[in-house]
Structure formats: structure tokens, C-alpha cells
mmCIF file of C-alpha atoms in Angstrom:
data_model
loop_
_atom_site.group_PDB
_atom_site.id
_atom_site.type_symbol
_atom_site.label_atom_id
_atom_site.label_comp_id
_atom_site.label_asym_id
_atom_site.label_seq_id
_atom_site.Cartn_x
_atom_site.Cartn_y
_atom_site.Cartn_z
ATOM 1 C CA MET A 155 36.258 39.145 12.863
ATOM 2 C CA GLU A 156 38.627 40.293 10.149
ATOM 3 C CA GLY A 157 42.299 39.726 11.039
ATOM 4 C CA GLU A 158 41.466 36.875 13.249
ATOM 5 C CA SER A 159 43.662 33.929 12.177
ATOM 6 C CA LYS A 160 42.494 30.215 12.725
ATOM 7 C CA VAL A 161 44.795 28.038 14.559
ATOM 8 C CA SER A 162 45.008 24.400 13.203
ATOM 9 C CA PRO A 163 46.003 21.578 14.949
ATOM 10 C CA PRO A 164 49.130 20.156 14.588
ATOM 11 C CA LEU A 165 50.028 17.917 11.677
ATOM 12 C CA GLU A 166 50.479 14.971 13.666
ATOM 13 C CA LEU A 167 47.030 15.288 15.283
ATOM 14 C CA GLN A 168 45.595 16.073 11.758
ATOM 15 C CA THR A 169 47.086 12.909 10.765
ATOM 16 C CA LYS A 170 46.169 10.885 13.360
ATOM 17 C CA ASP A 171 42.464 11.941 12.865
ATOM 18 C CA LYS A 172 42.268 11.365 9.537
ATOM 19 C CA GLU A 173 43.874 7.672 9.618
ATOM 20 C CA LYS A 174 41.229 7.076 12.550
ATOM 21 C CA THR A 175 38.640 8.035 9.829
ATOM 22 C CA LYS A 176 39.743 5.733 7.443
ATOM 23 C CA LYS A 177 40.222 2.822 9.667
ATOM 24 C CA SER A 178 36.567 3.513 11.103
ATOM 25 C CA PRO A 179 34.661 0.602 9.854
ATOM 26 C CA PRO A 180 31.663 2.269 7.968
ATOM 27 C CA SER A 181 28.458 2.162 9.511
ATOM 28 C CA ILE A 182 24.476 2.426 7.824
ATOM 29 C CA ILE A 183 25.096 6.277 7.976
ATOM 30 C CA SER A 184 28.058 6.417 6.048
ATOM 31 C CA THR A 185 27.022 3.950 4.025
ATOM 32 C CA ILE A 186 23.876 5.420 2.949
ATOM 33 C CA ALA A 187 25.499 8.696 2.732
ATOM 34 C CA GLU A 188 28.303 7.531 0.277
ATOM 35 C CA GLU A 189 25.167 5.843 -1.676
ATOM 36 C CA LEU A 190 23.600 9.293 -1.977
ATOM 37 C CA GLY A 191 26.918 11.292 -2.778
ATOM 38 C CA VAL A 192 26.829 13.493 0.545
ATOM 39 C CA SER A 193 29.682 11.439 2.666
ATOM 40 C CA PHE A 194 32.534 14.031 1.989
ATOM 41 C CA GLN A 195 32.509 15.594 5.431
ATOM 42 C CA ILE A 196 32.077 11.705 7.151
ATOM 43 C CA THR A 197 34.873 10.327 5.174
ATOM 44 C CA ASN A 198 36.965 13.067 3.473
ATOM 45 C CA ASP A 199 36.866 11.096 0.345
ATOM 46 C CA GLY A 200 35.732 12.229 -2.887
ATOM 47 C CA PRO A 201 35.961 15.452 -5.131
ATOM 48 C CA HIS A 202 37.296 18.456 -2.644
ATOM 49 C CA THR A 203 34.925 21.024 -4.065
ATOM 50 C CA LEU A 204 31.293 21.493 -3.323
ATOM 51 C CA SER A 205 30.049 22.232 -6.534
ATOM 52 C CA GLU A 206 32.142 18.890 -7.774
ATOM 53 C CA ARG A 207 30.514 17.225 -5.728
ATOM 54 C CA TYR A 208 26.784 18.858 -5.996
ATOM 55 C CA GLU A 209 27.467 17.509 -9.945
ATOM 56 C CA GLY A 210 28.346 13.862 -8.841
ATOM 57 C CA ARG A 211 25.284 13.595 -6.630
ATOM 58 C CA TYR A 212 22.979 15.412 -9.340
ATOM 59 C CA LYS A 213 24.077 12.943 -11.948
ATOM 60 C CA LYS A 214 23.831 9.963 -9.666
ATOM 61 C CA GLU A 215 20.528 11.094 -8.917
ATOM 62 C CA GLN A 216 19.285 11.345 -12.631
ATOM 63 C CA TYR A 217 20.950 8.104 -13.128
ATOM 64 C CA PHE A 218 18.450 6.123 -10.739
ATOM 65 C CA GLN A 219 15.703 8.170 -11.614
ATOM 66 C CA GLN A 220 16.654 6.798 -15.541
ATOM 67 C CA GLU A 221 16.712 3.381 -14.245
ATOM 68 C CA ASN A 222 13.297 3.677 -12.362
ATOM 69 C CA LEU A 223 11.535 4.985 -15.169
ATOM 70 C CA GLU A 224 12.858 2.023 -17.526
ATOM 71 C CA LYS A 225 12.258 -0.747 -15.249
ATOM 72 C CA ILE A 226 8.418 0.592 -14.756
ATOM 73 C CA PHE A 227 7.981 1.119 -18.663
ATOM 74 C CA LYS A 228 9.386 -2.576 -19.285
ATOM 75 C CA LEU A 229 7.231 -3.993 -16.734
ATOM 76 C CA THR A 230 4.280 -2.271 -18.157
ATOM 77 C CA PHE A 231 5.266 -3.605 -21.881
ATOM 78 C CA ASP A 232 5.836 -7.069 -20.942
ATOM 79 C CA THR A 233 2.031 -7.091 -19.004
ATOM 80 C CA THR A 234 0.260 -5.230 -21.518
ATOM 81 C CA PRO A 235 -1.720 -6.636 -24.223
ATOM 82 C CA LEU A 236 -0.177 -4.175 -26.932
ATOM 83 C CA GLU A 237 -3.021 -4.236 -29.365
ATOM 84 C CA LYS A 238 -5.192 -3.081 -26.527
ATOM 85 C CA ALA A 239 -3.133 -0.260 -25.753
ATOM 86 C CA LYS A 240 -4.639 3.467 -26.315
ATOM 87 C CA SER A 241 -2.735 6.719 -25.963
ATOM 88 C CA ILE A 242 -2.427 8.437 -22.662
ATOM 89 C CA ASP A 243 -3.175 12.023 -21.895
ATOM 90 C CA PRO A 244 0.491 13.760 -22.165
ATOM 91 C CA ASP A 245 -0.641 15.831 -18.418
ATOM 92 C CA TRP A 246 -1.495 12.684 -16.746
ATOM 93 C CA LEU A 247 1.651 11.003 -17.880
ATOM 94 C CA ASN A 248 4.226 13.754 -17.065
ATOM 95 C CA TYR A 249 2.333 13.713 -13.501
ATOM 96 C CA PHE A 250 3.248 9.979 -13.479
ATOM 97 C CA THR A 251 6.702 9.917 -14.488
ATOM 98 C CA SER A 252 7.375 12.722 -12.412
ATOM 99 C CA ILE A 253 6.563 10.411 -9.125
ATOM 100 C CA ALA A 254 7.556 7.220 -10.486
ATOM 101 C CA LYS A 255 11.028 8.134 -11.209
ATOM 102 C CA LYS A 256 11.521 8.240 -7.499
ATOM 103 C CA ILE A 257 10.127 4.481 -7.013
ATOM 104 C CA ARG A 258 13.310 2.382 -6.381
ATOM 105 C CA ASN A 259 11.861 -0.552 -4.537
ATOM 106 C CA SER A 260 10.953 -3.305 -6.668
ATOM 107 C CA SER A 261 7.679 -4.124 -5.686
ATOM 108 C CA MET A 262 6.799 -0.866 -5.833
ATOM 109 C CA GLN A 263 7.737 -0.438 -9.221
ATOM 110 C CA GLN A 264 5.567 -3.424 -9.936
ATOM 111 C CA LEU A 265 2.839 -1.720 -8.666
ATOM 112 C CA TRP A 266 3.312 1.444 -10.374
ATOM 113 C CA SER A 267 3.490 -0.590 -13.326
ATOM 114 C CA ARG A 268 0.167 -2.029 -12.875
ATOM 115 C CA ILE A 269 -1.120 1.617 -12.350
ATOM 116 C CA LEU A 270 0.768 2.584 -16.014
ATOM 117 C CA ARG A 271 -0.881 -0.341 -17.524
ATOM 118 C CA GLN A 272 -4.508 0.239 -16.622
ATOM 119 C CA GLU A 273 -4.063 3.753 -17.852
ATOM 120 C CA PHE A 274 -2.954 2.420 -21.060
ATOM 121 C CA LEU A 275 -5.847 -0.109 -21.301
ATOM 122 C CA SER A 276 -8.132 2.624 -20.165
ATOM 123 C CA PRO A 277 -7.298 6.129 -20.351
ATOM 124 C CA GLY A 278 -8.776 8.134 -17.441
ATOM 125 C CA SER A 279 -9.421 5.258 -14.911
ATOM 126 C CA VAL A 280 -6.782 6.443 -12.193
ATOM 127 C CA SER A 281 -7.441 9.330 -11.080
ATOM 128 C CA LEU A 282 -4.343 11.978 -10.224
ATOM 129 C CA LYS A 283 -5.564 11.744 -6.382
ATOM 130 C CA THR A 284 -4.636 7.996 -6.388
ATOM 131 C CA LEU A 285 -1.634 8.734 -7.862
ATOM 132 C CA ASP A 286 -1.155 11.195 -4.734
ATOM 133 C CA THR A 287 -2.080 8.610 -2.546
ATOM 134 C CA LEU A 288 0.348 6.290 -3.686
ATOM 135 C CA ARG A 289 3.232 8.592 -3.812
ATOM 136 C CA ASN A 290 2.824 9.410 0.100
ATOM 137 C CA MET A 291 2.786 5.606 0.759
ATOM 138 C CA THR A 292 5.435 3.529 2.050
ATOM 139 C CA HIS A 293 6.390 0.194 0.860
ATOM 140 C CA LYS A 294 5.143 -1.090 4.548
ATOM 141 C CA GLU A 295 1.869 0.619 4.299
ATOM 142 C CA ALA A 296 1.347 -0.740 0.517
ATOM 143 C CA GLN A 297 1.865 -4.523 2.092
ATOM 144 C CA VAL A 298 -0.645 -3.103 4.710
ATOM 145 C CA PHE A 299 -3.101 -2.332 2.328
ATOM 146 C CA HIS A 300 -2.356 -5.590 0.184
ATOM 147 C CA ARG A 301 -3.306 -7.539 3.472
ATOM 148 C CA ALA A 302 -6.323 -5.652 3.681
ATOM 149 C CA CYS A 303 -7.203 -6.255 0.391
ATOM 150 C CA THR A 304 -7.039 -9.917 0.187
ATOM 151 C CA LEU A 305 -9.358 -10.109 3.260
ATOM 152 C CA SER A 306 -11.946 -8.151 1.958
ATOM 153 C CA CYS A 307 -15.150 -9.228 0.695
ATOM 154 C CA HIS A 308 -18.458 -7.564 -0.630
ATOM 155 C CA PHE A 309 -21.875 -8.731 -0.445
ATOM 156 C CA GLY A 310 -25.385 -7.443 -1.370
ATOM 157 C CA ASN A 311 -25.394 -5.821 -4.957
ATOM 158 C CA ASP A 312 -22.659 -3.414 -3.719
ATOM 159 C CA LYS A 313 -19.713 -4.093 -5.217
ATOM 160 C CA SER A 314 -17.348 -2.049 -3.418
ATOM 161 C CA LYS A 315 -14.872 -4.164 -1.132
ATOM 162 C CA LYS A 316 -15.449 -4.337 2.625
ATOM 163 C CA LEU A 317 -13.025 -5.590 5.662
ATOM 164 C CA LEU A 318 -15.737 -7.425 7.680
ATOM 165 C CA THR A 319 -15.290 -6.986 11.430
ATOM 166 C CA ALA A 320 -18.238 -8.716 13.109
ATOM 167 C CA LEU A 321 -21.606 -10.321 12.807
ATOM 168 C CA LYS A 322 -24.264 -8.977 15.124
ATOM 169 C CA ALA A 323 -27.015 -11.450 16.061
ATOM 170 C CA LYS A 324 -30.146 -10.332 17.811
ATOM 171 C CA HIS A 325 -31.615 -12.362 20.297
ATOM 172 C CA LYS A 326 -34.072 -14.874 18.912
ATOM 173 C CA PHE A 327 -37.008 -14.769 20.971
ATOM 174 C CA LEU A 328 -36.352 -11.542 23.549
ATOM 175 C CA PRO A 329 -34.766 -8.937 21.185
ATOM 176 C CA SER A 330 -35.962 -5.879 22.966
ATOM 177 C CA LEU A 331 -34.506 -7.418 26.267
ATOM 178 C CA PHE A 332 -31.033 -8.815 25.277
ATOM 179 C CA ALA A 333 -28.443 -6.671 23.815
ATOM 180 C CA PRO A 334 -27.479 -8.507 20.205
ATOM 181 C CA SER A 335 -24.691 -10.913 20.423
ATOM 182 C CA LEU A 336 -21.470 -9.775 18.670
ATOM 183 C CA HIS A 337 -19.267 -12.751 16.876
ATOM 184 C CA SER A 338 -16.101 -10.475 15.988
ATOM 185 C CA VAL A 339 -14.120 -11.728 12.760
ATOM 186 C CA PRO A 340 -10.079 -11.847 13.850
ATOM 187 C CA LEU A 341 -8.624 -9.786 11.727
ATOM 188 C CA GLY A 342 -5.454 -9.514 14.051
ATOM 189 C CA ASN A 343 -5.035 -13.119 13.804
ATOM 190 C CA PHE A 344 -4.532 -12.584 9.766
ATOM 191 C CA SER A 345 -1.428 -10.066 10.243
ATOM 192 C CA LEU A 346 -4.033 -7.092 10.225
ATOM 193 C CA PRO A 347 -4.476 -5.569 13.865
ATOM 194 C CA TYR A 348 -6.391 -2.479 14.430
ATOM 195 C CA SER A 349 -3.082 -0.072 14.466
ATOM 196 C CA ASP A 350 -2.723 -1.144 11.092
ATOM 197 C CA LEU A 351 -6.783 -0.289 9.962
ATOM 198 C CA LEU A 352 -5.664 3.092 11.878
ATOM 199 C CA ILE A 353 -2.779 3.799 9.030
ATOM 200 C CA LEU A 354 -5.329 2.920 6.313
ATOM 201 C CA LEU A 355 -7.611 5.232 8.217
ATOM 202 C CA GLU A 356 -4.853 8.159 8.120
ATOM 203 C CA LEU A 357 -3.929 7.514 4.435
ATOM 204 C CA GLY A 358 -7.683 7.399 3.711
ATOM 205 C CA LEU A 359 -8.064 4.172 1.598
ATOM 206 C CA ILE A 360 -11.026 3.070 4.022
ATOM 207 C CA LEU A 361 -13.595 5.256 5.566
ATOM 208 C CA LYS A 362 -13.314 6.922 8.735
ATOM 209 C CA ARG A 363 -15.906 5.061 10.493
ATOM 210 C CA GLU A 364 -17.359 1.364 11.039
ATOM 211 C CA LEU A 365 -20.433 0.727 9.317
ATOM 212 C CA GLU A 366 -23.544 -1.325 10.008
ATOM 213 C CA SER A 367 -25.127 -3.247 7.049
ATOM 214 C CA GLY A 368 -29.046 -3.255 7.512
ATOM 215 C CA GLU A 369 -30.749 -5.929 9.158
ATOM 216 C CA LEU A 370 -31.157 -9.009 6.538
ATOM 217 C CA ALA A 371 -34.284 -10.289 5.933
ATOM 218 C CA SER A 372 -34.864 -13.963 7.029
ATOM 219 C CA GLY A 373 -35.290 -16.543 4.213
ATOM 220 C CA ILE A 374 -33.853 -14.217 1.600
ATOM 221 C CA ALA A 375 -30.875 -15.164 -0.150
ATOM 222 C CA LEU A 376 -27.941 -12.391 0.104
ATOM 223 C CA PRO A 377 -24.890 -12.497 -2.415
ATOM 224 C CA PHE A 378 -21.360 -12.634 -0.747
ATOM 225 C CA SER A 379 -18.426 -12.857 -2.159
ATOM 226 C CA TYR A 380 -15.105 -13.386 -1.051
ATOM 227 C CA GLN A 381 -12.147 -12.704 -3.789
ATOM 228 C CA ASN A 382 -13.073 -15.054 -6.684
ATOM 229 C CA HIS A 383 -15.473 -17.441 -4.245
ATOM 230 C CA THR A 384 -19.188 -16.547 -4.406
ATOM 231 C CA TYR A 385 -22.084 -17.618 -2.305
ATOM 232 C CA GLN A 386 -25.605 -17.212 -1.475
ATOM 233 C CA LEU A 387 -26.364 -16.783 2.324
ATOM 234 C CA ILE A 388 -29.868 -17.251 3.687
ATOM 235 C CA PRO A 389 -30.254 -16.099 7.078
ATOM 236 C CA HIS A 390 -32.148 -18.667 9.520
ATOM 237 C CA GLN A 391 -33.374 -16.178 11.733
ATOM 238 C CA LYS A 392 -34.534 -12.434 11.662
ATOM 239 C CA GLY A 393 -31.947 -9.739 13.320
ATOM 240 C CA LEU A 394 -28.691 -10.841 11.680
ATOM 241 C CA SER A 395 -26.429 -7.680 10.426
ATOM 242 C CA PHE A 396 -22.925 -7.053 9.168
ATOM 243 C CA THR A 397 -20.599 -4.367 11.022
ATOM 244 C CA TYR A 398 -17.425 -3.426 8.481
ATOM 245 C CA TYR A 399 -15.214 -0.855 7.129
ATOM 246 C CA ARG A 400 -15.245 -0.027 3.665
ATOM 247 C CA LEU A 401 -12.779 1.286 1.523
ATOM 248 C CA SER A 402 -13.002 4.581 0.200
ATOM 249 C CA PRO A 403 -13.177 5.456 -3.503
ATOM 250 C CA THR A 404 -9.371 5.705 -4.141
ATOM 251 C CA GLY A 405 -8.886 2.373 -2.162
ATOM 252 C CA GLN A 406 -11.348 0.785 -4.558
ATOM 253 C CA GLU A 407 -9.674 2.423 -7.143
ATOM 254 C CA ILE A 408 -6.164 0.911 -6.053
ATOM 255 C CA ALA A 409 -7.399 -2.346 -4.920
ATOM 256 C CA ASP A 410 -8.855 -3.207 -8.811
ATOM 257 C CA LEU A 411 -5.273 -2.506 -9.563
ATOM 258 C CA LEU A 412 -3.871 -5.160 -7.073
ATOM 259 C CA GLY A 413 -6.183 -7.738 -8.361
ATOM 260 C CA SER A 414 -7.567 -10.885 -6.237
ATOM 261 C CA LYS A 415 -5.715 -13.171 -3.997
ATOM 262 C CA THR A 416 -7.641 -15.951 -1.868
ATOM 263 C CA HIS A 417 -6.199 -16.324 1.849
ATOM 264 C CA GLU A 418 -7.353 -19.719 2.141
ATOM 265 C CA PRO A 419 -7.320 -19.860 6.190
ATOM 266 C CA PHE A 420 -9.365 -16.442 6.259
ATOM 267 C CA ARG A 421 -11.673 -17.690 3.990
ATOM 268 C CA GLU A 422 -12.401 -21.048 5.981
ATOM 269 C CA THR A 423 -12.735 -18.770 9.010
ATOM 270 C CA ILE A 424 -15.346 -16.910 7.512
ATOM 271 C CA LEU A 425 -17.231 -19.667 6.309
ATOM 272 C CA GLU A 426 -17.110 -21.172 10.170
ATOM 273 C CA LEU A 427 -18.177 -17.895 11.284
ATOM 274 C CA LEU A 428 -21.316 -17.458 8.772
ATOM 275 C CA ALA A 429 -22.448 -21.292 9.192
ATOM 276 C CA PRO A 430 -23.998 -21.283 12.184
ATOM 277 C CA PHE A 431 -26.805 -18.680 11.144
ATOM 278 C CA PHE A 432 -27.131 -18.877 7.290
ATOM 279 C CA VAL A 433 -27.475 -21.501 4.833
ATOM 280 C CA VAL A 434 -24.198 -20.980 2.866
ATOM 281 C CA GLU A 435 -24.941 -22.316 -0.794
ATOM 282 C CA SER A 436 -21.361 -21.781 -3.095
ATOM 283 C CA GLN A 437 -21.995 -20.576 -6.899
#
């Protein structure tokens, strides 16, 4: 109420409290708060007016955003064939920079530089939806998706990337009496457990349900590719099919930016899974 006076603690206690604050070892919270320019009420260190602290934090934020964009453009410049670069739609570029300026993680900056490189080489090839998806991805989620892309393959005439989950085989002689045998692909053994698949489903990077291929025709070769390795699979028997998760159009777009990388132990596991059921011919 008006007219009331606030009683301050004795000067001796105030001094002791300040000394205690200054002598306390920095915690991760205070360190990050200081880095962001919002640590004054923790440390009592810095400009004493709120407007001065706001101005200092704003300048620091602008500094980092400038640095982030410069790093991303430099990475793009270093990896793009300059003679092939074309003009980019200014609205797309404005949207890109509004997101990319906040990317400080070095690995994520490399990814955003690949996006910009792709757009310079083929304007209009990276959708705004893809930019929005990437904006909402953490570094950890991006790593999960990168692992998924490393384990992806494609088969038949469909070039979309798929995460193979199992090979189903009907009984050779009595398919109507016995349930198909299921030979699972151990994605969890290669750092992609089901919990990570749920993350990718939530992000919209893979389609929301597990799919099954049509029954593969016996004796007819099926094109099968894992990263840069291509094969022809000739089924030994009838009643074979694959179950898999398929990347969404947005997931496919991002996967194309990441490029190909073979996980050799996984490739060997896939070949071991296929060998009893197919003649596997390397192309």
C-alpha cells in the first residue's frame, strides 16, 4: 500500500549474502544464463538497469545469428560447384535465413548448408514444409533420422527409401494351415530401437503404419538396393514378402540431402537374412 516502507535487511547480512553469491561455484544453470545474458538476478553482476541488460542480450543474440549465417553460407560456398549455382527465390531465401540464423550446432549447420547447396543447384527442390520439419528437429532427432537413413534400402521399381523390418515366408507345402514364418530385421541391434521409430513417426519422417509388399513371384528377379550396393533377388519359393516402414515425401527429401553411407555390418546382416530364400546376385 501507498505509504508503506520496505525494511531492508541489515547491511551486514546484505554484505554476507553478496559474498556468498560471489563465492558460490558456477552451476550449469548460471553458466548458461550468463551466456544468454540473463544472469543478473543470479550473480548481481552486470549493468544495473533492465534496459541496459536487454540491449546487451539483444546485441549478443544478433551477434550469434550473424555468425551462424556466415558459417552456413561459407560451408555452402565451399561445397557448391559455383558454375552450376542458380538464383534462389527471395521469399524462399528469406524463410530459410529466418530459421538458419538460429542454428548454432556445427553438425546441424552442415545439414542446413546442404539444404542451401541443393537449392542453389536446383531452385524449388526443397519445400517450405521440409524447412519447417527441420526447424522442429533437435540435434538428437536429426541423428536418429540419419541412422535410419543409413539403414534404409529400396526394392522393385519404387525408388523410395524403406526401413525393412522383416521377411515373411509362407509354409512351402501347407500355406493355408500354417502361419507364415517371420524373419525380423534387428534394427535395434544397429542403434535404431522401436522408440526411435516412434520419434520419426511423430516428426512425420516415416509413414504412420508398417506396410507389406505384395507376394514376390517365384523365379523372377527383384531389384534390391542398399545404399550404393545393388542386387537382383530371385526367390527360391512362392509366398515371400517384405514388411517395412516407408519414408514420407518430406523424409525422402531430407534423406536425399544426407547422401549415402553404408553400414557394413548391417549390409552383411541383410544378406544373411536373404540368403536362405533368394539367389542373391550382386550387380
